[in-house]
Amino acid sequence: MLRLFAVSGLCLGLITGCATTSKLMSFGGGESPMQQVLKAQPDIIKQHQNTSIQQVFNRVESPTVSRITVIQTGLMDDSVSAIKTEYVFKLDHKKWQLQNKQQSYQCFRGKNNRAFQTQLCS
């Protein structure tokens, strides 16, 4: 838990220190893609599972598309080993708008237990 807070603090420091990222966060008073994801999944911070969050923009200068991938492992479920949620945002009229959200699952059992699938695990 302490490690989660340390990493969160480090990421926040890096985000607020970067000029380009600061510009992304201040567009039109709207929320950044990352802020929207954290608001949509508040359990990311509260749960005791392992979580990986990756944000990728379509270009370094003046990005217009953002893809955020959240992978949660260590779940309290005997059939699901991981849940991956992918968010795609587009900058529209100086505000980041959610374009698509897709959730997929990695199962403990079955033929292909290494890949993610959109069907629920059994």
mmCIF file of C-alpha atoms in Angstrom:
data_model
loop_
_atom_site.group_PDB
_atom_site.id
_atom_site.type_symbol
_atom_site.label_atom_id
_atom_site.label_comp_id
_atom_site.label_asym_id
_atom_site.label_seq_id
_atom_site.Cartn_x
_atom_site.Cartn_y
_atom_site.Cartn_z
ATOM 1 C CA MET A 1 0.000 0.000 0.000
ATOM 2 C CA LEU A 2 2.856 2.334 0.840
ATOM 3 C CA ARG A 3 4.459 1.508 -2.505
ATOM 4 C CA LEU A 4 1.209 2.456 -4.283
ATOM 5 C CA PHE A 5 1.180 5.862 -2.596
ATOM 6 C CA ALA A 6 4.860 6.411 -3.396
ATOM 7 C CA VAL A 7 4.382 5.556 -7.065
ATOM 8 C CA SER A 8 1.223 7.691 -7.239
ATOM 9 C CA GLY A 9 3.090 10.632 -5.743
ATOM 10 C CA LEU A 10 5.980 10.202 -8.156
ATOM 11 C CA CYS A 11 3.613 10.040 -11.151
ATOM 12 C CA LEU A 12 1.743 13.112 -9.967
ATOM 13 C CA GLY A 13 5.026 14.989 -9.607
ATOM 14 C CA LEU A 14 6.109 14.004 -13.093
ATOM 15 C CA ILE A 15 2.738 14.911 -14.583
ATOM 16 C CA THR A 16 2.580 18.347 -12.990
ATOM 17 C CA GLY A 17 6.203 19.097 -13.857
ATOM 18 C CA CYS A 18 5.906 18.495 -17.590
ATOM 19 C CA ALA A 19 4.875 21.572 -19.604
ATOM 20 C CA THR A 20 3.153 19.585 -22.357
ATOM 21 C CA THR A 21 1.203 17.509 -19.846
ATOM 22 C CA SER A 22 0.223 20.646 -17.955
ATOM 23 C CA LYS A 23 -1.207 22.068 -21.178
ATOM 24 C CA LEU A 24 -3.148 18.852 -21.772
ATOM 25 C CA MET A 25 -4.691 19.032 -18.336
ATOM 26 C CA SER A 26 -5.769 22.666 -18.607
ATOM 27 C CA PHE A 27 -7.722 22.535 -21.902
ATOM 28 C CA GLY A 28 -11.042 24.326 -21.512
ATOM 29 C CA GLY A 29 -11.219 23.606 -17.793
ATOM 30 C CA GLY A 30 -12.100 19.986 -18.615
ATOM 31 C CA GLU A 31 -10.583 16.905 -17.100
ATOM 32 C CA SER A 32 -7.607 15.084 -18.571
ATOM 33 C CA PRO A 33 -8.088 11.515 -19.824
ATOM 34 C CA MET A 34 -6.289 10.150 -16.742
ATOM 35 C CA GLN A 35 -8.511 12.151 -14.384
ATOM 36 C CA GLN A 36 -11.591 10.791 -16.146
ATOM 37 C CA VAL A 37 -10.346 7.187 -15.850
ATOM 38 C CA LEU A 38 -9.576 7.579 -12.141
ATOM 39 C CA LYS A 39 -13.044 9.050 -11.625
ATOM 40 C CA ALA A 40 -14.644 6.182 -13.589
ATOM 41 C CA GLN A 41 -12.677 3.533 -11.649
ATOM 42 C CA PRO A 42 -12.165 4.894 -8.117
ATOM 43 C CA ASP A 43 -11.513 1.346 -6.889
ATOM 44 C CA ILE A 44 -8.091 1.460 -8.610
ATOM 45 C CA ILE A 45 -6.699 3.380 -5.650
ATOM 46 C CA LYS A 46 -8.753 1.686 -2.922
ATOM 47 C CA GLN A 47 -8.345 -2.009 -3.815
ATOM 48 C CA HIS A 48 -5.455 -4.202 -2.684
ATOM 49 C CA GLN A 49 -4.863 -5.678 -6.117
ATOM 50 C CA ASN A 50 -1.965 -5.055 -8.470
ATOM 51 C CA THR A 51 -2.766 -2.413 -11.051
ATOM 52 C CA SER A 52 -0.922 -1.247 -14.142
ATOM 53 C CA ILE A 53 -1.949 1.993 -15.867
ATOM 54 C CA GLN A 54 -0.480 3.037 -19.207
ATOM 55 C CA GLN A 55 -1.322 6.214 -21.112
ATOM 56 C CA VAL A 56 -0.212 6.709 -24.722
ATOM 57 C CA PHE A 57 -0.849 9.772 -26.887
ATOM 58 C CA ASN A 58 -0.935 9.732 -30.696
ATOM 59 C CA ARG A 59 1.902 12.284 -30.877
ATOM 60 C CA VAL A 60 4.206 14.191 -28.561
ATOM 61 C CA GLU A 61 3.286 17.741 -29.581
ATOM 62 C CA SER A 62 -0.377 18.748 -29.595
ATOM 63 C CA PRO A 63 -1.883 15.260 -29.203
ATOM 64 C CA THR A 64 -5.485 14.692 -30.194
ATOM 65 C CA VAL A 65 -5.961 11.038 -29.178
ATOM 66 C CA SER A 66 -5.172 9.288 -25.893
ATOM 67 C CA ARG A 67 -5.356 5.573 -25.118
ATOM 68 C CA ILE A 68 -5.293 4.480 -21.471
ATOM 69 C CA THR A 69 -4.953 0.811 -20.573
ATOM 70 C CA VAL A 70 -5.700 -0.366 -17.017
ATOM 71 C CA ILE A 71 -4.739 -3.956 -16.115
ATOM 72 C CA GLN A 72 -5.813 -5.290 -12.729
ATOM 73 C CA THR A 73 -4.370 -8.544 -11.371
ATOM 74 C CA GLY A 74 -4.475 -10.277 -8.001
ATOM 75 C CA LEU A 75 -8.258 -10.312 -8.024
ATOM 76 C CA MET A 76 -10.389 -12.140 -5.489
ATOM 77 C CA ASP A 77 -11.819 -14.368 -8.234
ATOM 78 C CA ASP A 78 -10.940 -18.006 -8.900
ATOM 79 C CA SER A 79 -11.759 -17.834 -12.622
ATOM 80 C CA VAL A 80 -10.316 -14.432 -13.653
ATOM 81 C CA SER A 81 -6.593 -13.788 -13.380
ATOM 82 C CA ALA A 82 -6.699 -10.236 -14.836
ATOM 83 C CA ILE A 83 -9.072 -7.585 -16.150
ATOM 84 C CA LYS A 84 -7.947 -5.172 -18.867
ATOM 85 C CA THR A 85 -9.923 -1.992 -19.500
ATOM 86 C CA GLU A 86 -8.984 0.147 -22.490
ATOM 87 C CA TYR A 87 -10.173 3.734 -22.860
ATOM 88 C CA VAL A 88 -9.822 5.833 -26.012
ATOM 89 C CA PHE A 89 -10.204 9.605 -25.730
ATOM 90 C CA LYS A 90 -10.304 12.241 -28.459
ATOM 91 C CA LEU A 91 -9.669 15.940 -28.039
ATOM 92 C CA ASP A 92 -12.837 17.641 -29.268
ATOM 93 C CA HIS A 93 -13.365 21.406 -28.934
ATOM 94 C CA LYS A 94 -10.517 21.590 -26.387
ATOM 95 C CA LYS A 95 -12.071 18.898 -24.151
ATOM 96 C CA TRP A 96 -11.130 15.239 -23.892
ATOM 97 C CA GLN A 97 -14.128 13.097 -24.797
ATOM 98 C CA LEU A 98 -14.368 9.356 -24.170
ATOM 99 C CA GLN A 99 -14.778 7.617 -27.536
ATOM 100 C CA ASN A 100 -14.604 3.964 -26.551
ATOM 101 C CA LYS A 101 -14.260 1.755 -23.476
ATOM 102 C CA GLN A 102 -13.622 -1.978 -23.782
ATOM 103 C CA GLN A 103 -13.127 -4.536 -21.043
ATOM 104 C CA SER A 104 -11.492 -7.924 -21.534
ATOM 105 C CA TYR A 105 -10.579 -10.791 -19.234
ATOM 106 C CA GLN A 106 -7.687 -13.197 -18.782
ATOM 107 C CA CYS A 107 -8.934 -16.518 -17.451
ATOM 108 C CA PHE A 108 -7.183 -18.970 -15.116
ATOM 109 C CA ARG A 109 -8.666 -21.968 -16.925
ATOM 110 C CA GLY A 110 -9.222 -22.854 -20.557
ATOM 111 C CA LYS A 111 -7.206 -23.368 -23.715
ATOM 112 C CA ASN A 112 -5.846 -19.862 -24.095
ATOM 113 C CA ASN A 113 -5.273 -18.612 -20.559
ATOM 114 C CA ARG A 114 -2.543 -16.126 -21.573
ATOM 115 C CA ALA A 115 -4.607 -13.937 -23.900
ATOM 116 C CA PHE A 116 -7.365 -11.490 -23.009
ATOM 117 C CA GLN A 117 -10.882 -12.165 -24.257
ATOM 118 C CA THR A 118 -14.103 -10.176 -24.222
ATOM 119 C CA GLN A 119 -16.226 -13.108 -23.005
ATOM 120 C CA LEU A 120 -16.532 -13.614 -19.270
ATOM 121 C CA CYS A 121 -14.470 -16.436 -17.777
ATOM 122 C CA SER A 122 -16.281 -19.561 -16.610
#
